[in-house]
């Protein structure tokens, strides 16, 4: 809890929301041990209840300032605009390849999307929290994701990236490492490198942080339906029940899940 609040203070300073003296007072308050709201532990995707905590180190995923929501940009290289226009709903998943809960959600979300293929367009936005200790890794992972998206390989390789990062502890944060890994998955190496360096992928990586800020994403994974209704592990009551929460959001058209 203290670590989460301390990280929030640092992010607030980086974003210009707190002056240095105010930050010092806030940091002092953290050090003195402020309790959480109603004494409840605030969980982030890097913090897990004892029952499901993974082995090894965990990572903090700090909250970001709340601003007016922004519609995510269209996926790079997408050629299915006509099909998407026919669908009634849009679900946008905010995730990170090195997030325990994002990895847990990948297969259930894929099955859910397949069941709703006729009425829901699923899009993804990779996490980049500006000013966080994980920002360099997140930017590299975002570039990998947008490269695969541009090549039309996300559906085939999304789960494989999660396995490589989370289970095999592969470092996919450089062009060489990412290209070598993609080649082993059957992706053309020259095409991968061209997409990795492309202006479209550069733009998508630059835009991703603002999508998190403007959509007020404070937890990974978060899925937003139709720009308003949302669900996450803490609001839904666990990753395993997020697909059911998404079903409710789609049926209702809008509105928060887990409330």
PDB file of C-alpha atoms in Angstrom:
ATOM      1  CA  UNK A   1       0.000   0.000   0.000  1.00  0.00           C
ATOM      2  CA  UNK A   2       2.784   2.401   0.944  1.00  0.00           C
ATOM      3  CA  UNK A   3       4.673   1.544  -2.224  1.00  0.00           C
ATOM      4  CA  UNK A   4       1.579   2.197  -4.342  1.00  0.00           C
ATOM      5  CA  UNK A   5       0.937   5.594  -2.727  1.00  0.00           C
ATOM      6  CA  UNK A   6       4.601   6.557  -2.984  1.00  0.00           C
ATOM      7  CA  UNK A   7       4.636   5.679  -6.683  1.00  0.00           C
ATOM      8  CA  UNK A   8       1.452   7.709  -7.187  1.00  0.00           C
ATOM      9  CA  UNK A   9       3.176  10.726  -5.612  1.00  0.00           C
ATOM     10  CA  UNK A  10       6.140  10.352  -7.961  1.00  0.00           C
ATOM     11  CA  UNK A  11       3.826  10.112 -10.968  1.00  0.00           C
ATOM     12  CA  UNK A  12       1.912  13.162  -9.826  1.00  0.00           C
ATOM     13  CA  UNK A  13       5.144  15.139  -9.655  1.00  0.00           C
ATOM     14  CA  UNK A  14       6.138  13.930 -13.123  1.00  0.00           C
ATOM     15  CA  UNK A  15       2.760  14.983 -14.487  1.00  0.00           C
ATOM     16  CA  UNK A  16       2.899  18.410 -12.831  1.00  0.00           C
ATOM     17  CA  UNK A  17      -0.018  17.634 -10.511  1.00  0.00           C
ATOM     18  CA  UNK A  18       2.042  18.185  -7.329  1.00  0.00           C
ATOM     19  CA  UNK A  19       4.756  20.713  -6.572  1.00  0.00           C
ATOM     20  CA  UNK A  20       7.935  19.507  -4.911  1.00  0.00           C
ATOM     21  CA  UNK A  21       6.907  20.709  -1.399  1.00  0.00           C
ATOM     22  CA  UNK A  22       3.506  19.072  -1.740  1.00  0.00           C
ATOM     23  CA  UNK A  23       5.192  15.896  -2.899  1.00  0.00           C
ATOM     24  CA  UNK A  24       7.452  15.953   0.128  1.00  0.00           C
ATOM     25  CA  UNK A  25       4.463  16.274   2.459  1.00  0.00           C
ATOM     26  CA  UNK A  26       2.678  13.446   0.664  1.00  0.00           C
ATOM     27  CA  UNK A  27       5.733  11.219   0.805  1.00  0.00           C
ATOM     28  CA  UNK A  28       6.043  11.943   4.511  1.00  0.00           C
ATOM     29  CA  UNK A  29       2.412  10.941   4.993  1.00  0.00           C
ATOM     30  CA  UNK A  30       3.068   7.683   3.173  1.00  0.00           C
ATOM     31  CA  UNK A  31       6.061   6.988   5.381  1.00  0.00           C
ATOM     32  CA  UNK A  32       3.929   7.547   8.488  1.00  0.00           C
ATOM     33  CA  UNK A  33       1.556   4.794   7.373  1.00  0.00           C
ATOM     34  CA  UNK A  34      -1.767   6.155   6.121  1.00  0.00           C
ATOM     35  CA  UNK A  35      -4.506   3.471   5.998  1.00  0.00           C
ATOM     36  CA  UNK A  36      -6.370   2.608   2.788  1.00  0.00           C
ATOM     37  CA  UNK A  37      -9.979   3.529   2.171  1.00  0.00           C
ATOM     38  CA  UNK A  38     -12.091   1.777   4.831  1.00  0.00           C
ATOM     39  CA  UNK A  39      -8.971  -0.178   5.769  1.00  0.00           C
ATOM     40  CA  UNK A  40      -9.099  -2.222   2.568  1.00  0.00           C
ATOM     41  CA  UNK A  41      -5.968  -3.165   0.659  1.00  0.00           C
ATOM     42  CA  UNK A  42      -5.756  -1.508  -2.748  1.00  0.00           C
ATOM     43  CA  UNK A  43      -4.671  -4.155  -5.275  1.00  0.00           C
ATOM     44  CA  UNK A  44      -2.907  -3.450  -8.538  1.00  0.00           C
ATOM     45  CA  UNK A  45      -2.043  -6.028 -11.199  1.00  0.00           C
ATOM     46  CA  UNK A  46       1.393  -6.421  -9.640  1.00  0.00           C
ATOM     47  CA  UNK A  47      -0.064  -7.192  -6.203  1.00  0.00           C
ATOM     48  CA  UNK A  48      -2.004 -10.393  -5.642  1.00  0.00           C
ATOM     49  CA  UNK A  49      -3.922 -11.937  -2.756  1.00  0.00           C
ATOM     50  CA  UNK A  50      -1.893 -14.625  -0.993  1.00  0.00           C
ATOM     51  CA  UNK A  51      -4.078 -17.351  -2.499  1.00  0.00           C
ATOM     52  CA  UNK A  52      -3.068 -16.569  -6.088  1.00  0.00           C
ATOM     53  CA  UNK A  53       0.240 -14.738  -5.740  1.00  0.00           C
ATOM     54  CA  UNK A  54       2.723 -16.014  -8.365  1.00  0.00           C
ATOM     55  CA  UNK A  55       6.215 -17.071  -7.396  1.00  0.00           C
ATOM     56  CA  UNK A  56       9.061 -14.624  -7.934  1.00  0.00           C
ATOM     57  CA  UNK A  57       9.012 -10.836  -7.841  1.00  0.00           C
ATOM     58  CA  UNK A  58       5.894  -8.819  -8.594  1.00  0.00           C
ATOM     59  CA  UNK A  59       5.578  -5.407 -10.185  1.00  0.00           C
ATOM     60  CA  UNK A  60       3.696  -2.278  -9.215  1.00  0.00           C
ATOM     61  CA  UNK A  61       1.288  -0.792 -11.760  1.00  0.00           C
ATOM     62  CA  UNK A  62       0.637   2.745 -10.480  1.00  0.00           C
ATOM     63  CA  UNK A  63      -2.568   4.694 -11.103  1.00  0.00           C
ATOM     64  CA  UNK A  64      -2.624   7.592 -13.547  1.00  0.00           C
ATOM     65  CA  UNK A  65      -4.377  10.993 -13.364  1.00  0.00           C
ATOM     66  CA  UNK A  66      -8.050  10.979 -14.341  1.00  0.00           C
ATOM     67  CA  UNK A  67      -8.834  13.055 -17.419  1.00  0.00           C
ATOM     68  CA  UNK A  68     -11.564  13.141 -20.053  1.00  0.00           C
ATOM     69  CA  UNK A  69     -11.796   9.804 -21.920  1.00  0.00           C
ATOM     70  CA  UNK A  70     -10.345   9.564 -25.402  1.00  0.00           C
ATOM     71  CA  UNK A  71     -11.450   7.144 -28.085  1.00  0.00           C
ATOM     72  CA  UNK A  72      -8.582   4.763 -28.943  1.00  0.00           C
ATOM     73  CA  UNK A  73      -7.114   5.118 -32.412  1.00  0.00           C
ATOM     74  CA  UNK A  74      -7.936   2.548 -35.073  1.00  0.00           C
ATOM     75  CA  UNK A  75      -5.546  -0.427 -35.056  1.00  0.00           C
ATOM     76  CA  UNK A  76      -2.506   0.053 -37.297  1.00  0.00           C
ATOM     77  CA  UNK A  77      -2.739  -1.824 -40.558  1.00  0.00           C
ATOM     78  CA  UNK A  78      -6.324  -2.928 -39.928  1.00  0.00           C
ATOM     79  CA  UNK A  79      -8.165  -3.877 -43.072  1.00  0.00           C
ATOM     80  CA  UNK A  80     -11.466  -4.844 -41.456  1.00  0.00           C
ATOM     81  CA  UNK A  81     -13.078  -1.406 -41.108  1.00  0.00           C
ATOM     82  CA  UNK A  82     -16.166  -2.495 -43.021  1.00  0.00           C
ATOM     83  CA  UNK A  83     -16.690  -5.537 -40.816  1.00  0.00           C
ATOM     84  CA  UNK A  84     -16.117  -3.517 -37.641  1.00  0.00           C
ATOM     85  CA  UNK A  85     -18.639  -0.915 -38.751  1.00  0.00           C
ATOM     86  CA  UNK A  86     -21.326  -3.611 -38.873  1.00  0.00           C
ATOM     87  CA  UNK A  87     -20.748  -4.659 -35.261  1.00  0.00           C
ATOM     88  CA  UNK A  88     -22.816  -3.128 -32.504  1.00  0.00           C
ATOM     89  CA  UNK A  89     -20.279  -2.983 -29.675  1.00  0.00           C
ATOM     90  CA  UNK A  90     -16.579  -2.318 -29.144  1.00  0.00           C
ATOM     91  CA  UNK A  91     -14.465  -3.733 -26.316  1.00  0.00           C
ATOM     92  CA  UNK A  92     -11.018  -2.212 -25.734  1.00  0.00           C
ATOM     93  CA  UNK A  93      -8.590  -4.162 -23.538  1.00  0.00           C
ATOM     94  CA  UNK A  94      -5.762  -2.306 -21.775  1.00  0.00           C
ATOM     95  CA  UNK A  95      -3.000  -4.813 -20.949  1.00  0.00           C
ATOM     96  CA  UNK A  96       0.722  -5.443 -20.456  1.00  0.00           C
ATOM     97  CA  UNK A  97       2.664  -8.524 -21.488  1.00  0.00           C
ATOM     98  CA  UNK A  98       4.439  -8.649 -18.105  1.00  0.00           C
ATOM     99  CA  UNK A  99       1.236  -8.335 -16.079  1.00  0.00           C
ATOM    100  CA  UNK A 100       0.149 -11.487 -14.237  1.00  0.00           C
ATOM    101  CA  UNK A 101      -3.574 -10.742 -14.510  1.00  0.00           C
ATOM    102  CA  UNK A 102      -3.345  -9.671 -18.164  1.00  0.00           C
ATOM    103  CA  UNK A 103      -1.774 -13.052 -18.910  1.00  0.00           C
ATOM    104  CA  UNK A 104      -4.543 -14.790 -16.962  1.00  0.00           C
ATOM    105  CA  UNK A 105      -7.224 -12.988 -18.977  1.00  0.00           C
ATOM    106  CA  UNK A 106      -5.802 -13.697 -22.446  1.00  0.00           C
ATOM    107  CA  UNK A 107      -7.398 -17.101 -23.102  1.00  0.00           C
ATOM    108  CA  UNK A 108     -10.791 -16.330 -21.473  1.00  0.00           C
ATOM    109  CA  UNK A 109     -10.944 -13.019 -23.355  1.00  0.00           C
ATOM    110  CA  UNK A 110     -10.097 -14.759 -26.619  1.00  0.00           C
ATOM    111  CA  UNK A 111     -12.904 -17.273 -26.086  1.00  0.00           C
ATOM    112  CA  UNK A 112     -15.297 -14.476 -25.156  1.00  0.00           C
ATOM    113  CA  UNK A 113     -14.385 -12.497 -28.279  1.00  0.00           C
ATOM    114  CA  UNK A 114     -14.925 -15.590 -30.448  1.00  0.00           C
ATOM    115  CA  UNK A 115     -18.400 -16.041 -28.971  1.00  0.00           C
ATOM    116  CA  UNK A 116     -19.201 -12.390 -29.726  1.00  0.00           C
ATOM    117  CA  UNK A 117     -17.584 -12.273 -33.144  1.00  0.00           C
ATOM    118  CA  UNK A 118     -20.852 -11.146 -34.750  1.00  0.00           C
ATOM    119  CA  UNK A 119     -21.586  -8.196 -32.446  1.00  0.00           C
ATOM    120  CA  UNK A 120     -18.365  -7.072 -30.688  1.00  0.00           C
ATOM    121  CA  UNK A 121     -15.101  -5.696 -32.052  1.00  0.00           C
ATOM    122  CA  UNK A 122     -12.203  -6.436 -29.687  1.00  0.00           C
ATOM    123  CA  UNK A 123      -9.285  -4.014 -29.730  1.00  0.00           C
ATOM    124  CA  UNK A 124      -6.234  -3.838 -27.494  1.00  0.00           C
ATOM    125  CA  UNK A 125      -4.038  -1.051 -26.117  1.00  0.00           C
ATOM    126  CA  UNK A 126      -0.666  -1.987 -24.556  1.00  0.00           C
ATOM    127  CA  UNK A 127       0.253  -0.334 -21.268  1.00  0.00           C
ATOM    128  CA  UNK A 128       2.641   2.601 -21.126  1.00  0.00           C
ATOM    129  CA  UNK A 129       2.572   4.496 -17.830  1.00  0.00           C
ATOM    130  CA  UNK A 130       4.785   7.546 -18.325  1.00  0.00           C
ATOM    131  CA  UNK A 131       7.158   8.101 -15.422  1.00  0.00           C
ATOM    132  CA  UNK A 132       6.801   4.613 -13.953  1.00  0.00           C
ATOM    133  CA  UNK A 133       9.878   2.428 -13.363  1.00  0.00           C
ATOM    134  CA  UNK A 134       8.546  -0.016 -15.971  1.00  0.00           C
ATOM    135  CA  UNK A 135       8.070   2.584 -18.728  1.00  0.00           C
ATOM    136  CA  UNK A 136      11.078   1.498 -20.882  1.00  0.00           C
ATOM    137  CA  UNK A 137       9.962  -2.144 -20.840  1.00  0.00           C
ATOM    138  CA  UNK A 138       6.343  -1.160 -21.468  1.00  0.00           C
ATOM    139  CA  UNK A 139       7.339   0.955 -24.472  1.00  0.00           C
ATOM    140  CA  UNK A 140       9.309  -1.937 -25.927  1.00  0.00           C
ATOM    141  CA  UNK A 141       6.429  -4.353 -25.360  1.00  0.00           C
ATOM    142  CA  UNK A 142       4.008  -1.856 -26.910  1.00  0.00           C
ATOM    143  CA  UNK A 143       6.227  -1.604 -29.991  1.00  0.00           C
ATOM    144  CA  UNK A 144       6.232  -5.408 -30.255  1.00  0.00           C
ATOM    145  CA  UNK A 145       2.441  -5.515 -29.960  1.00  0.00           C
ATOM    146  CA  UNK A 146       1.826  -2.806 -32.566  1.00  0.00           C
ATOM    147  CA  UNK A 147       4.310  -4.489 -34.904  1.00  0.00           C
ATOM    148  CA  UNK A 148       2.417  -7.773 -34.662  1.00  0.00           C
ATOM    149  CA  UNK A 149      -0.852  -5.903 -35.110  1.00  0.00           C
ATOM    150  CA  UNK A 150       0.421  -4.196 -38.255  1.00  0.00           C
ATOM    151  CA  UNK A 151       1.455  -7.585 -39.630  1.00  0.00           C
ATOM    152  CA  UNK A 152      -1.934  -9.137 -38.790  1.00  0.00           C
ATOM    153  CA  UNK A 153      -0.323 -11.583 -36.346  1.00  0.00           C
ATOM    154  CA  UNK A 154      -1.945 -10.598 -33.034  1.00  0.00           C
ATOM    155  CA  UNK A 155      -4.655 -13.272 -33.039  1.00  0.00           C
ATOM    156  CA  UNK A 156      -2.083 -15.980 -33.749  1.00  0.00           C
ATOM    157  CA  UNK A 157       0.738 -14.818 -31.481  1.00  0.00           C
ATOM    158  CA  UNK A 158      -0.760 -12.817 -28.582  1.00  0.00           C
ATOM    159  CA  UNK A 159      -0.856 -15.809 -26.227  1.00  0.00           C
ATOM    160  CA  UNK A 160       2.637 -16.831 -27.350  1.00  0.00           C
ATOM    161  CA  UNK A 161       4.057 -13.429 -26.377  1.00  0.00           C
ATOM    162  CA  UNK A 162       2.510 -13.743 -22.922  1.00  0.00           C
ATOM    163  CA  UNK A 163       4.073 -17.200 -22.513  1.00  0.00           C
ATOM    164  CA  UNK A 164       7.467 -15.956 -23.679  1.00  0.00           C
ATOM    165  CA  UNK A 165       7.477 -12.976 -21.309  1.00  0.00           C
ATOM    166  CA  UNK A 166       5.713 -14.413 -18.269  1.00  0.00           C
ATOM    167  CA  UNK A 167       6.713 -18.091 -18.299  1.00  0.00           C
ATOM    168  CA  UNK A 168       9.964 -18.221 -20.266  1.00  0.00           C
ATOM    169  CA  UNK A 169      11.205 -14.829 -18.995  1.00  0.00           C
ATOM    170  CA  UNK A 170      12.270 -13.841 -22.509  1.00  0.00           C
ATOM    171  CA  UNK A 171      13.636 -10.328 -22.945  1.00  0.00           C
ATOM    172  CA  UNK A 172      11.794  -8.978 -25.998  1.00  0.00           C
ATOM    173  CA  UNK A 173      12.671  -5.329 -25.421  1.00  0.00           C
ATOM    174  CA  UNK A 174      15.094  -4.826 -28.324  1.00  0.00           C
ATOM    175  CA  UNK A 175      14.515  -4.995 -32.059  1.00  0.00           C
ATOM    176  CA  UNK A 176      17.018  -7.838 -32.428  1.00  0.00           C
ATOM    177  CA  UNK A 177      15.481  -9.961 -29.671  1.00  0.00           C
ATOM    178  CA  UNK A 178      11.923  -9.285 -30.825  1.00  0.00           C
ATOM    179  CA  UNK A 179      12.769  -9.998 -34.481  1.00  0.00           C
ATOM    180  CA  UNK A 180      14.575 -13.223 -33.604  1.00  0.00           C
ATOM    181  CA  UNK A 181      11.637 -14.376 -31.484  1.00  0.00           C
ATOM    182  CA  UNK A 182       9.124 -13.480 -34.215  1.00  0.00           C
ATOM    183  CA  UNK A 183      11.190 -15.352 -36.819  1.00  0.00           C
ATOM    184  CA  UNK A 184      11.017 -18.478 -34.656  1.00  0.00           C
ATOM    185  CA  UNK A 185       7.221 -18.097 -34.744  1.00  0.00           C
ATOM    186  CA  UNK A 186       7.212 -18.072 -38.544  1.00  0.00           C
ATOM    187  CA  UNK A 187       7.089 -14.300 -39.100  1.00  0.00           C
ATOM    188  CA  UNK A 188       9.139 -12.920 -42.000  1.00  0.00           C
ATOM    189  CA  UNK A 189      12.172 -11.238 -40.410  1.00  0.00           C
ATOM    190  CA  UNK A 190      12.494  -8.430 -42.966  1.00  0.00           C
ATOM    191  CA  UNK A 191       8.792  -7.625 -42.806  1.00  0.00           C
ATOM    192  CA  UNK A 192       8.902  -7.617 -39.003  1.00  0.00           C
ATOM    193  CA  UNK A 193      11.829  -5.184 -38.904  1.00  0.00           C
ATOM    194  CA  UNK A 194      10.176  -2.879 -41.432  1.00  0.00           C
ATOM    195  CA  UNK A 195       6.967  -2.769 -39.386  1.00  0.00           C
ATOM    196  CA  UNK A 196       8.901  -2.388 -36.114  1.00  0.00           C
ATOM    197  CA  UNK A 197      10.540   0.798 -37.438  1.00  0.00           C
ATOM    198  CA  UNK A 198       7.509   2.127 -39.337  1.00  0.00           C
ATOM    199  CA  UNK A 199       5.975   5.569 -38.822  1.00  0.00           C
ATOM    200  CA  UNK A 200       2.620   3.935 -38.050  1.00  0.00           C
ATOM    201  CA  UNK A 201       4.048   1.869 -35.208  1.00  0.00           C
ATOM    202  CA  UNK A 202       6.020   4.877 -33.924  1.00  0.00           C
ATOM    203  CA  UNK A 203       2.796   6.901 -33.826  1.00  0.00           C
ATOM    204  CA  UNK A 204       0.856   4.154 -32.061  1.00  0.00           C
ATOM    205  CA  UNK A 205       3.528   3.824 -29.358  1.00  0.00           C
ATOM    206  CA  UNK A 206       3.544   7.600 -28.853  1.00  0.00           C
ATOM    207  CA  UNK A 207      -0.261   7.696 -28.533  1.00  0.00           C
ATOM    208  CA  UNK A 208      -0.637   4.777 -26.107  1.00  0.00           C
ATOM    209  CA  UNK A 209       0.209   6.649 -22.861  1.00  0.00           C
ATOM    210  CA  UNK A 210      -2.492   9.259 -23.453  1.00  0.00           C
ATOM    211  CA  UNK A 211      -5.069   6.558 -24.104  1.00  0.00           C
ATOM    212  CA  UNK A 212      -4.412   5.213 -20.601  1.00  0.00           C
ATOM    213  CA  UNK A 213      -4.570   8.662 -19.002  1.00  0.00           C
ATOM    214  CA  UNK A 214      -7.670   9.862 -20.819  1.00  0.00           C
ATOM    215  CA  UNK A 215      -9.563   6.624 -20.262  1.00  0.00           C
ATOM    216  CA  UNK A 216      -8.671   6.754 -16.547  1.00  0.00           C
ATOM    217  CA  UNK A 217      -7.147   3.283 -16.518  1.00  0.00           C
ATOM    218  CA  UNK A 218      -5.772   2.486 -13.051  1.00  0.00           C
ATOM    219  CA  UNK A 219      -5.632  -1.305 -13.172  1.00  0.00           C
ATOM    220  CA  UNK A 220      -4.463  -3.985 -15.564  1.00  0.00           C
ATOM    221  CA  UNK A 221      -6.165  -5.524 -17.305  1.00  0.00           C
ATOM    222  CA  UNK A 222      -9.100  -3.177 -17.836  1.00  0.00           C
ATOM    223  CA  UNK A 223     -11.662  -3.720 -20.589  1.00  0.00           C
ATOM    224  CA  UNK A 224     -13.873  -0.799 -21.631  1.00  0.00           C
ATOM    225  CA  UNK A 225     -17.085  -1.500 -23.535  1.00  0.00           C
ATOM    226  CA  UNK A 226     -18.596   1.140 -25.816  1.00  0.00           C
ATOM    227  CA  UNK A 227     -16.403   3.859 -24.303  1.00  0.00           C
ATOM    228  CA  UNK A 228     -18.165   3.882 -20.939  1.00  0.00           C
ATOM    229  CA  UNK A 229     -18.773   0.546 -19.204  1.00  0.00           C
ATOM    230  CA  UNK A 230     -15.679  -1.131 -17.838  1.00  0.00           C
ATOM    231  CA  UNK A 231     -14.492  -4.149 -15.911  1.00  0.00           C
ATOM    232  CA  UNK A 232     -11.236  -5.197 -14.252  1.00  0.00           C
ATOM    233  CA  UNK A 233     -10.140  -7.937 -11.827  1.00  0.00           C
ATOM    234  CA  UNK A 234     -10.964  -5.893  -8.719  1.00  0.00           C
ATOM    235  CA  UNK A 235     -14.305  -4.524  -9.950  1.00  0.00           C
ATOM    236  CA  UNK A 236     -15.543  -7.841 -11.358  1.00  0.00           C
ATOM    237  CA  UNK A 237     -14.332  -9.935  -8.434  1.00  0.00           C
ATOM    238  CA  UNK A 238     -11.534 -11.750 -10.265  1.00  0.00           C
ATOM    239  CA  UNK A 239     -10.146 -12.398 -13.719  1.00  0.00           C
ATOM    240  CA  UNK A 240     -12.229 -15.558 -14.137  1.00  0.00           C
ATOM    241  CA  UNK A 241     -15.511 -13.653 -13.903  1.00  0.00           C
ATOM    242  CA  UNK A 242     -14.524 -10.781 -16.209  1.00  0.00           C
ATOM    243  CA  UNK A 243     -16.092 -12.451 -19.290  1.00  0.00           C
ATOM    244  CA  UNK A 244     -19.424 -12.618 -17.440  1.00  0.00           C
ATOM    245  CA  UNK A 245     -19.063  -8.946 -16.534  1.00  0.00           C
ATOM    246  CA  UNK A 246     -18.393  -8.203 -20.208  1.00  0.00           C
ATOM    247  CA  UNK A 247     -21.531 -10.095 -21.173  1.00  0.00           C
ATOM    248  CA  UNK A 248     -23.532  -7.849 -18.858  1.00  0.00           C
ATOM    249  CA  UNK A 249     -21.905  -4.716 -20.262  1.00  0.00           C
ATOM    250  CA  UNK A 250     -22.682  -5.771 -23.825  1.00  0.00           C
ATOM    251  CA  UNK A 251     -26.282  -6.635 -22.890  1.00  0.00           C
ATOM    252  CA  UNK A 252     -26.734  -3.311 -21.093  1.00  0.00           C
ATOM    253  CA  UNK A 253     -24.937  -1.322 -23.756  1.00  0.00           C
ATOM    254  CA  UNK A 254     -23.070   0.717 -21.142  1.00  0.00           C
ATOM    255  CA  UNK A 255     -22.506   1.020 -17.399  1.00  0.00           C
ATOM    256  CA  UNK A 256     -19.815  -0.056 -14.911  1.00  0.00           C
ATOM    257  CA  UNK A 257     -19.295  -3.721 -14.239  1.00  0.00           C
ATOM    258  CA  UNK A 258     -19.009  -5.158 -10.794  1.00  0.00           C
ATOM    259  CA  UNK A 259     -21.030  -2.334  -9.203  1.00  0.00           C
TER     260      UNK A 259
END
